[in-house]
PDB file of C-alpha atoms and ligand atoms in Angstrom:
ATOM      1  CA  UNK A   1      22.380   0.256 -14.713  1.00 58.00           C
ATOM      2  CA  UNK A   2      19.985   2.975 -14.229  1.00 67.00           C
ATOM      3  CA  UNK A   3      17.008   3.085 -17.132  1.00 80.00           C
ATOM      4  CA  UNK A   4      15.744   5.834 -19.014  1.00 85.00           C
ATOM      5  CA  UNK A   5      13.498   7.643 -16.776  1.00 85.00           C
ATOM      6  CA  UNK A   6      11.746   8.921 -19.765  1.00 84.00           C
ATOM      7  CA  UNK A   7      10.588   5.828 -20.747  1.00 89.00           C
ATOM      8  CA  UNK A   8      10.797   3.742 -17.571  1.00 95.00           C
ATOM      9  CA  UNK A   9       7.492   3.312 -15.467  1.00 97.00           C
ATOM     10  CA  UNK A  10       8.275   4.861 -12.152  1.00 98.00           C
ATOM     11  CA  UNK A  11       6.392   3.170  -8.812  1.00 98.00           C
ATOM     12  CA  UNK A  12       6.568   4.130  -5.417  1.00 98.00           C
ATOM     13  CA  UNK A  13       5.665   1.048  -2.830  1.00 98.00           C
ATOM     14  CA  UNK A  14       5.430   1.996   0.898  1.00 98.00           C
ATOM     15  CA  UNK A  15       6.434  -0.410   3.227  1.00 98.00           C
ATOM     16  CA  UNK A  16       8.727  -2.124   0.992  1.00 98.00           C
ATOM     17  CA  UNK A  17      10.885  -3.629   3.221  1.00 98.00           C
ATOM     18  CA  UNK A  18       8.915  -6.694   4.229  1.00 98.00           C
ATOM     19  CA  UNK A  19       5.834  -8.813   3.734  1.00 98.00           C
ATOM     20  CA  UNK A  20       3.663  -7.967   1.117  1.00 98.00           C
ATOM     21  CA  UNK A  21       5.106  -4.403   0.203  1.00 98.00           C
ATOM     22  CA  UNK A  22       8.730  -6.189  -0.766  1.00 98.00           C
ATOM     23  CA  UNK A  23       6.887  -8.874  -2.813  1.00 98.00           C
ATOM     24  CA  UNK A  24       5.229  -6.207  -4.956  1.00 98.00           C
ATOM     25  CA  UNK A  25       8.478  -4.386  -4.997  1.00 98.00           C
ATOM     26  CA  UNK A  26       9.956  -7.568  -6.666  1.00 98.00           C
ATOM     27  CA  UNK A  27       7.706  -7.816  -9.041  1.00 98.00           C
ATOM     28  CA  UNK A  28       7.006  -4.735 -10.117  1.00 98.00           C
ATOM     29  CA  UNK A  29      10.527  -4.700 -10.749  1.00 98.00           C
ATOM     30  CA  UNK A  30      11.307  -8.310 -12.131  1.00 98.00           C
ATOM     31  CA  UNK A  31       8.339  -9.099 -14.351  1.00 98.00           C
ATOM     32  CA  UNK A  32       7.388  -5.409 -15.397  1.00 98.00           C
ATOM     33  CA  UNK A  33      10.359  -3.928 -15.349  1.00 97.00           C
ATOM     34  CA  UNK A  34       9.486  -0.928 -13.802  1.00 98.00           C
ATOM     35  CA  UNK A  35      11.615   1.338 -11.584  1.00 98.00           C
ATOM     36  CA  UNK A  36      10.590   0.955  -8.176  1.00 98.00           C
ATOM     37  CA  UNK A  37      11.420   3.263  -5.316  1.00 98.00           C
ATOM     38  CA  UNK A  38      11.491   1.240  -2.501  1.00 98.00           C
ATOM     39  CA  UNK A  39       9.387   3.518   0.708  1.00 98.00           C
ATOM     40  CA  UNK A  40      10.773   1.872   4.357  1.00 98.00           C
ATOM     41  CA  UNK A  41      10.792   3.236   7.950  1.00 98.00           C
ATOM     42  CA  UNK A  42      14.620   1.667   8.330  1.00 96.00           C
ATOM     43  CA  UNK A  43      16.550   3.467   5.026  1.00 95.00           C
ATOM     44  CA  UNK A  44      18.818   0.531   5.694  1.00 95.00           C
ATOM     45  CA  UNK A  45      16.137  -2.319   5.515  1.00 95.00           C
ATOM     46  CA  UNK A  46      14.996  -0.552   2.209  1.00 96.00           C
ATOM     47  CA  UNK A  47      18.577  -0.316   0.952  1.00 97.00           C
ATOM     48  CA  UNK A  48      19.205  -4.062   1.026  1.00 96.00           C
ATOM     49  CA  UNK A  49      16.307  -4.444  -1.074  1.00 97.00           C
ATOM     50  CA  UNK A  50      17.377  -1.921  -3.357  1.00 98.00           C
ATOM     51  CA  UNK A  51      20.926  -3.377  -3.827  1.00 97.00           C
ATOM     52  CA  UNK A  52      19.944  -7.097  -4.217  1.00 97.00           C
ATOM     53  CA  UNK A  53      17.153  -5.574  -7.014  1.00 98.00           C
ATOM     54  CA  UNK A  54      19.979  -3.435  -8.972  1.00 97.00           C
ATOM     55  CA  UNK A  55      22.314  -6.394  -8.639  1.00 98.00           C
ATOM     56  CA  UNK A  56      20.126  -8.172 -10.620  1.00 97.00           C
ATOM     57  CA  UNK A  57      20.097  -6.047 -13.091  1.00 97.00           C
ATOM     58  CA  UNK A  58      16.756  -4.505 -12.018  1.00 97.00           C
ATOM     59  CA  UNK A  59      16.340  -0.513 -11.050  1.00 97.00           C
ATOM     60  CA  UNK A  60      15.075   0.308  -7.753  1.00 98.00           C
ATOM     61  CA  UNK A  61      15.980   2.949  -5.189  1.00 97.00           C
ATOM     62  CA  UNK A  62      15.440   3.162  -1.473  1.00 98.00           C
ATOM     63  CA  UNK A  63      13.396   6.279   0.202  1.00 98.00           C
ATOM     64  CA  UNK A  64      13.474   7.020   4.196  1.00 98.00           C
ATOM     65  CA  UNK A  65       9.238   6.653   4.102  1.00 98.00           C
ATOM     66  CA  UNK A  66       7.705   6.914   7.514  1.00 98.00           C
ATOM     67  CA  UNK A  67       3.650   7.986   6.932  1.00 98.00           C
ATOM     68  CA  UNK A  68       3.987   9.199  10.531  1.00 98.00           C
ATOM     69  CA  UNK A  69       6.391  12.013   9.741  1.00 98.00           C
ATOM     70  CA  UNK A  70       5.394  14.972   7.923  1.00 98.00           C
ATOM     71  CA  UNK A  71       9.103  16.211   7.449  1.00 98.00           C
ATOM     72  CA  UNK A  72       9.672  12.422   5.903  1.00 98.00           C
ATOM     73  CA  UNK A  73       6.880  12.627   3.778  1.00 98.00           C
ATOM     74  CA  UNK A  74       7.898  15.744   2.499  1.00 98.00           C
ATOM     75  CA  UNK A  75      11.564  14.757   1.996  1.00 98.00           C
ATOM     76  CA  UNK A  76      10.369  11.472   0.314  1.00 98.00           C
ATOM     77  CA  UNK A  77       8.162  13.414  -2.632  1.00 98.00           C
ATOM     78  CA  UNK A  78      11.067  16.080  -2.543  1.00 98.00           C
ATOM     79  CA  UNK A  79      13.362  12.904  -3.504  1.00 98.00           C
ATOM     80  CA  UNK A  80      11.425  11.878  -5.881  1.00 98.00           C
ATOM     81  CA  UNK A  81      10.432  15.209  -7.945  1.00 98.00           C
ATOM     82  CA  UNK A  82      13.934  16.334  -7.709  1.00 98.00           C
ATOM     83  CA  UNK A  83      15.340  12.503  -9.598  1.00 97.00           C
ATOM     84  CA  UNK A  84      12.695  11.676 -11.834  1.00 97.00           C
ATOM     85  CA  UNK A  85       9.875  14.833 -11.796  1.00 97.00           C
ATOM     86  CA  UNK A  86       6.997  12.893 -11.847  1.00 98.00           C
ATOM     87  CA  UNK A  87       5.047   9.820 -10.295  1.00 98.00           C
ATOM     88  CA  UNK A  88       3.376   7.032 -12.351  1.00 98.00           C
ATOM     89  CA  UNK A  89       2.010   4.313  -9.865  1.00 98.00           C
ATOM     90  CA  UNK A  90       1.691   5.037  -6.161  1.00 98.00           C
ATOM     91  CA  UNK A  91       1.107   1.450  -3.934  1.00 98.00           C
ATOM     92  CA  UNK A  92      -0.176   2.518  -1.108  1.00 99.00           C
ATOM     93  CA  UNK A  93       0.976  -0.301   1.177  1.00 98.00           C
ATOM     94  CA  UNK A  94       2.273   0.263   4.613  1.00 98.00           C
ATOM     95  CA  UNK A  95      -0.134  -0.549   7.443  1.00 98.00           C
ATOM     96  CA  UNK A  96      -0.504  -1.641  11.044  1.00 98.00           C
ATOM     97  CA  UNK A  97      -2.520  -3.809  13.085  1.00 97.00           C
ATOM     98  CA  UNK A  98      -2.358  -3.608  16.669  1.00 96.00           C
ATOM     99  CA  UNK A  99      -5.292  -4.608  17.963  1.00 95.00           C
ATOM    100  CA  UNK A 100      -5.743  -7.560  20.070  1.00 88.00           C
ATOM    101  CA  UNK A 101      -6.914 -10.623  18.784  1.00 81.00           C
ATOM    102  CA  UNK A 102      -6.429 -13.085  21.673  1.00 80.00           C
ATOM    103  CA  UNK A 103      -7.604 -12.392  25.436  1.00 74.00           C
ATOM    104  CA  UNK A 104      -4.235 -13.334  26.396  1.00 76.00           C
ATOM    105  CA  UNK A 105      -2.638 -10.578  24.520  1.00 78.00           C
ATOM    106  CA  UNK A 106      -2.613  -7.278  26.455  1.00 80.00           C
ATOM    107  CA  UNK A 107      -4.375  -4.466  24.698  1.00 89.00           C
ATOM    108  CA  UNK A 108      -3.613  -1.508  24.503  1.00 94.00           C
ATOM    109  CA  UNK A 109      -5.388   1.859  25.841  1.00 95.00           C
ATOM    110  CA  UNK A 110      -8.819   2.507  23.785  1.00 95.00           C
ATOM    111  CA  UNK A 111      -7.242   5.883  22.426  1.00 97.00           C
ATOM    112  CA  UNK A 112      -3.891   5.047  22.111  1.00 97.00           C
ATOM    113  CA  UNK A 113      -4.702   2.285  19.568  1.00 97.00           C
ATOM    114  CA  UNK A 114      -6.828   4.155  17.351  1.00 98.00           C
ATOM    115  CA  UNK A 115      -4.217   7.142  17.335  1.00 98.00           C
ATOM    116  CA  UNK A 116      -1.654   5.066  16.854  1.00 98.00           C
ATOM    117  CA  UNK A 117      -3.433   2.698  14.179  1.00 98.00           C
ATOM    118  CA  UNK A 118      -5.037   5.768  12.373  1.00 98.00           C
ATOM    119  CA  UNK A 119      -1.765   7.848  12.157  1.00 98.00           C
ATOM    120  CA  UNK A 120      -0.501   5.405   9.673  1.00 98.00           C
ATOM    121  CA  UNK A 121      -2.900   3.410   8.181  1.00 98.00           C
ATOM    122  CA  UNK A 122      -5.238   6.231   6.858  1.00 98.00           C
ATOM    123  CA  UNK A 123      -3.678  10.069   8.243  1.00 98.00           C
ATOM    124  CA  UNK A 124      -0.296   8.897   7.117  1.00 98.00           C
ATOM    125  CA  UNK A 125      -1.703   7.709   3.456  1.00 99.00           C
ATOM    126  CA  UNK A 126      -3.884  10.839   3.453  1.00 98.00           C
ATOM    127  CA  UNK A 127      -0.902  12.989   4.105  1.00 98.00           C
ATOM    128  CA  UNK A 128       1.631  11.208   1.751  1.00 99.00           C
ATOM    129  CA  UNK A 129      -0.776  10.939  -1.348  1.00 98.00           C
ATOM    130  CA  UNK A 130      -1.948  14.119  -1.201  1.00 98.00           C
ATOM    131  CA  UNK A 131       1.769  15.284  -1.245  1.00 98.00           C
ATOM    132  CA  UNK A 132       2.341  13.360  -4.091  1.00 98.00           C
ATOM    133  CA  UNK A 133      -0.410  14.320  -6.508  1.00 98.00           C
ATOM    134  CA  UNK A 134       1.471  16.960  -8.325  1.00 98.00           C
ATOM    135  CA  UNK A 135       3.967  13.833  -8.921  1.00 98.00           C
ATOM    136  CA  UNK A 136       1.210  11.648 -10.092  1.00 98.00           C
ATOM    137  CA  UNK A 137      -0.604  14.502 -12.495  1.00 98.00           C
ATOM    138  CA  UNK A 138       2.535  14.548 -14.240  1.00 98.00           C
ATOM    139  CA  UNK A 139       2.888  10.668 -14.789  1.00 98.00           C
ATOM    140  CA  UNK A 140       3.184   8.980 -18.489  1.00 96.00           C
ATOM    141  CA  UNK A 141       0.162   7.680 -18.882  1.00 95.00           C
ATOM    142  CA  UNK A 142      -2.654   7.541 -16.374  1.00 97.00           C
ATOM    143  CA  UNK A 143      -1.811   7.822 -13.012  1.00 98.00           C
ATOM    144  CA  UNK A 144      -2.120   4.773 -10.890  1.00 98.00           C
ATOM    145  CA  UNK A 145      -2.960   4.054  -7.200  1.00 98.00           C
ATOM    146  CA  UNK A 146      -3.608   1.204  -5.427  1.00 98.00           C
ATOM    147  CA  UNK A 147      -4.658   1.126  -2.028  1.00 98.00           C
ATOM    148  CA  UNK A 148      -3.701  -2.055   0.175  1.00 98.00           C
ATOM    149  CA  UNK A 149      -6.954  -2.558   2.296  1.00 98.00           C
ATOM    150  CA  UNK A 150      -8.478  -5.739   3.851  1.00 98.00           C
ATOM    151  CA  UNK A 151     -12.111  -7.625   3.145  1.00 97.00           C
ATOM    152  CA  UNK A 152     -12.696  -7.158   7.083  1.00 96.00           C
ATOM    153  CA  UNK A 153     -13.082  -3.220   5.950  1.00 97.00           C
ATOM    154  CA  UNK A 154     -16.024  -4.352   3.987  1.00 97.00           C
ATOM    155  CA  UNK A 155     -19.415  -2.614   6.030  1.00 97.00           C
ATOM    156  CA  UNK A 156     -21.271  -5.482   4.375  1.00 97.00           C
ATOM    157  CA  UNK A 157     -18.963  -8.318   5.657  1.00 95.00           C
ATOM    158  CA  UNK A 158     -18.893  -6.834   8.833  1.00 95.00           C
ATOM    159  CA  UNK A 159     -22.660  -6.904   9.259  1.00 95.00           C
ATOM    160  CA  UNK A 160     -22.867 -10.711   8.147  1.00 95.00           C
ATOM    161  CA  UNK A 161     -22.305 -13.200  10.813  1.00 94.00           C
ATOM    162  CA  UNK A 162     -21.401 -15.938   8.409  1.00 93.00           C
ATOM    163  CA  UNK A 163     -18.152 -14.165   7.613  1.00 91.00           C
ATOM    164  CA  UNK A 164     -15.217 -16.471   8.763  1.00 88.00           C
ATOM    165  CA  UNK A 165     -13.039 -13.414  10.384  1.00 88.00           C
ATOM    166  CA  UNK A 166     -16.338 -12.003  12.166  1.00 90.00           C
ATOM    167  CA  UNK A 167     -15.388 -13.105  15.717  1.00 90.00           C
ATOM    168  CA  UNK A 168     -11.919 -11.763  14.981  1.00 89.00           C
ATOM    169  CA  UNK A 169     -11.298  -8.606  16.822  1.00 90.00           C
ATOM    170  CA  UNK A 170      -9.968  -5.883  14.871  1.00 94.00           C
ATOM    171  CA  UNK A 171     -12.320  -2.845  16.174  1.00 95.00           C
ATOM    172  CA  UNK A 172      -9.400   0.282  15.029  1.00 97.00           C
ATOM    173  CA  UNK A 173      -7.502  -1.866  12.178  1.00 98.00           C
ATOM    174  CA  UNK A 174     -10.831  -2.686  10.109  1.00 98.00           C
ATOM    175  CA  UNK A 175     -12.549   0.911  11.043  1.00 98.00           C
ATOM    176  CA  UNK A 176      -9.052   2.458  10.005  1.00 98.00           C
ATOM    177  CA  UNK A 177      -9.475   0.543   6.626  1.00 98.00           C
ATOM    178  CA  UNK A 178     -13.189   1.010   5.987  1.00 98.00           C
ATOM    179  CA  UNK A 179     -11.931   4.839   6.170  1.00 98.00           C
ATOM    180  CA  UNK A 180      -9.044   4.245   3.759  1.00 98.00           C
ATOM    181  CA  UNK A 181     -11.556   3.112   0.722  1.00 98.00           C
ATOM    182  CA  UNK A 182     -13.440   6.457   1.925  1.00 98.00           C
ATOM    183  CA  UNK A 183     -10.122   8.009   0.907  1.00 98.00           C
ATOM    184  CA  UNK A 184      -9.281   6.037  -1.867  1.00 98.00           C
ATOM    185  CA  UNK A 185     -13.254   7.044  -3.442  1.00 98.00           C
ATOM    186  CA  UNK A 186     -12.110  10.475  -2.804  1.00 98.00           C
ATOM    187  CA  UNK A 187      -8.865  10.248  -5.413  1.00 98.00           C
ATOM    188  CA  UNK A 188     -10.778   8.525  -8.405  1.00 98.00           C
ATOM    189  CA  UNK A 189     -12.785  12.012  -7.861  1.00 98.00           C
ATOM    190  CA  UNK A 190      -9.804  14.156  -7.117  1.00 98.00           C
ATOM    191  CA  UNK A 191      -7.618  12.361 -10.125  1.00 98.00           C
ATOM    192  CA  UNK A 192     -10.972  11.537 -12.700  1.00 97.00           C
ATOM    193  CA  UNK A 193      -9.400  14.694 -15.241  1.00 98.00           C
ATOM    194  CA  UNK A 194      -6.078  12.828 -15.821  1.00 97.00           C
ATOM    195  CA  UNK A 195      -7.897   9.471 -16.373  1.00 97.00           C
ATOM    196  CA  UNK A 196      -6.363   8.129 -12.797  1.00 98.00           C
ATOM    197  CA  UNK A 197      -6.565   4.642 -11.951  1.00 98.00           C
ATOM    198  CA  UNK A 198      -7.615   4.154  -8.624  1.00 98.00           C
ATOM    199  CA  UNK A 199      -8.420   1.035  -6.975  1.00 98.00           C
ATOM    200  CA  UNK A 200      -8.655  -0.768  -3.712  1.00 98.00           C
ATOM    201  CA  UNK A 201      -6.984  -4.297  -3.299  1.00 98.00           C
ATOM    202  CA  UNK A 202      -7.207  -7.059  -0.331  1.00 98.00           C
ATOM    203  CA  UNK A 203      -4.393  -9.300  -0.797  1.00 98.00           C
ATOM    204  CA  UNK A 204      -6.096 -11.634   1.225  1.00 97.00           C
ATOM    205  CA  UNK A 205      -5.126 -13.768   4.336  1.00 97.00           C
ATOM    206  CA  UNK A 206      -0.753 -13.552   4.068  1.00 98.00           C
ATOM    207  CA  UNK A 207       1.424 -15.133   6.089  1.00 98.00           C
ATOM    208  CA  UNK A 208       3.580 -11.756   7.211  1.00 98.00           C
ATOM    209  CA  UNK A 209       4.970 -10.629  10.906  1.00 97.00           C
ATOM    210  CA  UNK A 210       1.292  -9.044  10.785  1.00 96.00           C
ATOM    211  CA  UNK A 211      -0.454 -11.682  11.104  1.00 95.00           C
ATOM    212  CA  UNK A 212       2.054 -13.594  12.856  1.00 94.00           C
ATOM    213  CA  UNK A 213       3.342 -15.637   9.875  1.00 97.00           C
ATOM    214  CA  UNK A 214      -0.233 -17.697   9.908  1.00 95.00           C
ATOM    215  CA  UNK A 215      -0.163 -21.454   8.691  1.00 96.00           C
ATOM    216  CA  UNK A 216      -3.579 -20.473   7.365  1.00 95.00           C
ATOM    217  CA  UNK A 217      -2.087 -17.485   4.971  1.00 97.00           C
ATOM    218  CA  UNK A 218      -0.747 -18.050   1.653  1.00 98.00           C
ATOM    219  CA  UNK A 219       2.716 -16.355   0.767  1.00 98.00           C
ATOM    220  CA  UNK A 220       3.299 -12.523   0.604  1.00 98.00           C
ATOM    221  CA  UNK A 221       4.091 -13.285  -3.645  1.00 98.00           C
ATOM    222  CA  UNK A 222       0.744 -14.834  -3.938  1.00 98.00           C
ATOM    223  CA  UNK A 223      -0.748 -11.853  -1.794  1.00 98.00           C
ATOM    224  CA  UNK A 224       1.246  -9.136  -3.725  1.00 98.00           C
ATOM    225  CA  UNK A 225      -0.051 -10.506  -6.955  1.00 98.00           C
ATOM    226  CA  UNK A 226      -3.973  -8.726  -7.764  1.00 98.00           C
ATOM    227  CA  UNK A 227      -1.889  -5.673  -6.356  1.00 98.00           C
ATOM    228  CA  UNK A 228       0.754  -5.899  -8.694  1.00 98.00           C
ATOM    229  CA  UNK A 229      -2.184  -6.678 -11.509  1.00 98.00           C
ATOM    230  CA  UNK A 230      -4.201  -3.610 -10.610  1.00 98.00           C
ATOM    231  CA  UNK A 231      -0.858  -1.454 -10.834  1.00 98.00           C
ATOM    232  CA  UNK A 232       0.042  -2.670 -13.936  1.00 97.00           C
ATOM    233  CA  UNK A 233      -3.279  -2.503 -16.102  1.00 95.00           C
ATOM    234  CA  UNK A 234      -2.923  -1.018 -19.380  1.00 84.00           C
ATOM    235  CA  UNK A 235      -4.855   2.495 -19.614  1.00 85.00           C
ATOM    236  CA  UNK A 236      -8.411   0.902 -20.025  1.00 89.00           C
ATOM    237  CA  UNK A 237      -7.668  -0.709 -16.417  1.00 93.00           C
ATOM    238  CA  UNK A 238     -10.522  -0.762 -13.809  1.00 96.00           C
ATOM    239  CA  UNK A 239     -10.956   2.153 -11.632  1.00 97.00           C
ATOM    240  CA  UNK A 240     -12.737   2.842  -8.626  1.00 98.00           C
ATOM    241  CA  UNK A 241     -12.464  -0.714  -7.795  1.00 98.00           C
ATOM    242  CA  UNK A 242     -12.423  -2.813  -4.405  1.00 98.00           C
ATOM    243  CA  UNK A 243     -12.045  -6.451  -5.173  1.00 98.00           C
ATOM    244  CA  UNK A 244      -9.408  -9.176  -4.113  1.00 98.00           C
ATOM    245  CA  UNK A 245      -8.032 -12.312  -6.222  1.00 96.00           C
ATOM    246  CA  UNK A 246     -11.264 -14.163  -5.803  1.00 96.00           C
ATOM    247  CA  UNK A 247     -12.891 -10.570  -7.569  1.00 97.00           C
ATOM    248  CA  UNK A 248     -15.571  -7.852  -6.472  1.00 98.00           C
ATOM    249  CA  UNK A 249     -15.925  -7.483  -2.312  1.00 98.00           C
ATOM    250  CA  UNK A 250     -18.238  -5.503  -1.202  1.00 97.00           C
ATOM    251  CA  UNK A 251     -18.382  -2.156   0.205  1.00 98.00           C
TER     252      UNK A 251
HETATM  253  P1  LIG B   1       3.999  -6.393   7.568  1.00 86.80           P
HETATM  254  O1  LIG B   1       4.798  -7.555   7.129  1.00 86.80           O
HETATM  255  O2  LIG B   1       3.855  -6.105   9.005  1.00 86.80           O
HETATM  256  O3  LIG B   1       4.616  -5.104   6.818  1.00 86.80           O
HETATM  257  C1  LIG B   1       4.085  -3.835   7.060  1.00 86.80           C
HETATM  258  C2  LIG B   1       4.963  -2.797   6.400  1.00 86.80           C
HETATM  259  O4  LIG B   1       4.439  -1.495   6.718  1.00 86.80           O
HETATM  260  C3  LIG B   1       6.414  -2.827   6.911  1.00 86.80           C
HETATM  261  O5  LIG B   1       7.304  -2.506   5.880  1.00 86.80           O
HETATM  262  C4  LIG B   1       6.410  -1.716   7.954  1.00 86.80           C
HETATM  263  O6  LIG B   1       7.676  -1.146   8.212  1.00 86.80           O
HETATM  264  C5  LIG B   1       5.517  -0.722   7.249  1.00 86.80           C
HETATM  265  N1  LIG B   1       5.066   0.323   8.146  1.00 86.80           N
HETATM  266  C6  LIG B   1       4.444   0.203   9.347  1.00 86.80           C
HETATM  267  N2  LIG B   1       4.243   1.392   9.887  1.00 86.80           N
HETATM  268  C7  LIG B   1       4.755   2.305   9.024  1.00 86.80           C
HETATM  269  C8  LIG B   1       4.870   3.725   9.021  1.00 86.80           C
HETATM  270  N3  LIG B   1       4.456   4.479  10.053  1.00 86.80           N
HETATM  271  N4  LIG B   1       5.439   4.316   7.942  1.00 86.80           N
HETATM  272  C9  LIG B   1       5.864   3.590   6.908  1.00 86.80           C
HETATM  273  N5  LIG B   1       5.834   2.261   6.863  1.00 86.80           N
HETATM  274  C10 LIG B   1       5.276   1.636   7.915  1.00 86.80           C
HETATM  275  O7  LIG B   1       2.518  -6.442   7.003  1.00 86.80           O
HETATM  276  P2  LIG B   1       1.897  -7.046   5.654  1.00 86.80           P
HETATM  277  O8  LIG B   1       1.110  -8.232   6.039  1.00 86.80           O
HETATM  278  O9  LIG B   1       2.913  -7.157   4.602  1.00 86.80           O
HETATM  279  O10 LIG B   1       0.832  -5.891   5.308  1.00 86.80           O
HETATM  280  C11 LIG B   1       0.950  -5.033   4.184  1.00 86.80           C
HETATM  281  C12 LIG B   1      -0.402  -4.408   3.928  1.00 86.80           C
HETATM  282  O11 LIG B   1      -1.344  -5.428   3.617  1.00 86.80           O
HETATM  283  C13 LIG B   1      -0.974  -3.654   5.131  1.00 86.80           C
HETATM  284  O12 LIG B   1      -1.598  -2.460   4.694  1.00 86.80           O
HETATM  285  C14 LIG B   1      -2.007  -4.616   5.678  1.00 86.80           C
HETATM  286  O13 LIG B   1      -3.042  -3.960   6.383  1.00 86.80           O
HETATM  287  C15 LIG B   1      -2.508  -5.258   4.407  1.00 86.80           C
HETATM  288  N6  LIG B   1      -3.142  -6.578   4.603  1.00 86.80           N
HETATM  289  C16 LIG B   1      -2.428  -7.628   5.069  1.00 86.80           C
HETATM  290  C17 LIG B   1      -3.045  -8.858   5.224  1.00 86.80           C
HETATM  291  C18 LIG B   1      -2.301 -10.070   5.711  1.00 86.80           C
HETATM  292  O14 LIG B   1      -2.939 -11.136   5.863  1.00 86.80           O
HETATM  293  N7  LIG B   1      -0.992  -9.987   5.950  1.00 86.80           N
HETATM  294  C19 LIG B   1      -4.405  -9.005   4.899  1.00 86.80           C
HETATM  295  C20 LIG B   1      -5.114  -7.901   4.439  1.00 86.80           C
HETATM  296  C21 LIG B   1      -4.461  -6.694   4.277  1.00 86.80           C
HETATM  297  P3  LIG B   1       8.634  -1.707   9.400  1.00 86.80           P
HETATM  298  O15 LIG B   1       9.335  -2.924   8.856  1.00 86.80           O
HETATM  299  O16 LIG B   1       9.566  -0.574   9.669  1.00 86.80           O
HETATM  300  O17 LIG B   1       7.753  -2.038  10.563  1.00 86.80           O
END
């Protein structure tokens, strides 16, 4: 059954329907009870999430999210004032990395990978949060953000050779990142009069279909779960943050 929207905490995940962005959509839903709209590309991939969540006993709804479609975007946040008015935790999720890591793997055209990799990992967030932040200035509480980065966005891990991903090529994916905390900086500023709650989370090394379900990752639950504790801070939680499980990285 559907819960009280007045009293509920409403969270929109992007990139829901797998990896990391389902895990967080579990237990945002599960262990905080929150309703979750559930953002995916596929409305049907989303959907199945939704109804296994609700048959549960848990509320979540799907949204057709693609961060590469301004008409999308728009009809997501139009979904979303028009059944609950307002916005209290945005995660920030969805992402792609399609660089190539192995000189095997063919790579793709200079500009087509960073137009490709930019259009959703940082123009597509840009585009989507800033559509949302009349949602999220009328949330209960302090408005909440996370943004789903990566440690290899980190300026100061990138310029120390002792880093154990600095031989891994990721030349758009990490510069797309390092430009998504840029953004993120930009909404404590933009969201500092409501008291928003803006942080910056690596989930750490996950084994997902991004990273080629890795033997080296840990699950997407234990990836999804500093996300799911930044989200879910009380109103004194940090802000302006960019840490990971382990705590503080570095810009
Ligand atoms: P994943 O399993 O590949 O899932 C990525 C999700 O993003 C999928 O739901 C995908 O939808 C969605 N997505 C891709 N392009 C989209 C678009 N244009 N619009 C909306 N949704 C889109 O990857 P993951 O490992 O869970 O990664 C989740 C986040 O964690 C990403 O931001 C990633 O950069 C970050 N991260 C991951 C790791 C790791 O080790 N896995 C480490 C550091 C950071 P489809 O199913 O339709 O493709």
């Amino acid at each position: 059954m559907a819960k009280d929207i007045s009293t509920t905490t409403i969270a929109l995940v992007t990139g829901a329907n797998k990896g990391i962005g389902r895990a967080i959509a579990i237990q945002l839903a599960k262990d905080h009870g929150y309703t979750v709209i559930i953002g995916s590309r596929q409305l049907s991939a989303g959907e199945a999430l939704a109804f296994e969540l609700k048959s549960q006993g848990y509320d979540a709804t799907s949204l057709q999210l693609d961060l590469t479609s301004d008409e999308s975007i728009a009809n997501a946040v139009t979904t979303i004032e028009q059944q609950y008015g307002r916005l209290d935790v945005l995660i920030n999720n969805a992402g792609i990395f399609l660089d190539s890591t192995t000189p095997d793997a063919p790579a793709l055209p200079t500009r087509e990978l960073f137009e490709r990799t930019f259009a959703t990992n940082i123009i597509g967030v840009a585009c989507l949060t800033d559509a949302l932040v009349p949602l999220l200035r009328k949330a209960h509480g302090k408005p909440r953000i996370v943004f789903v980065s990566t440690s290899m966005s980190s300026l100061t891990n990138a310029t120390n050779k002792g880093t154990i991903y600095y031989n891994i090529n990721g030349t758009a994916y990490d510069s797309s990142k390092t430009a998504l905390n840029m953004l993120a900086l930009n909404y404590v500023r933009l969201l500092e009069d409501v008291g928003g709650r803006i942080n910056i989370a690596c989930p750490g090394l996950v084994a997902t279909d991004m990273t080629g379900h890795t033997s080296f990752g840990t699950t997407p639950e234990e990836g999804a779960e500093h996300i799911v504790g930044l989200a879910t801070a009380g109103e004194e939680g940090q802000n302006g943050t960019f840490s990971g499980k382990q705590g503080p990285i570095p810009w």
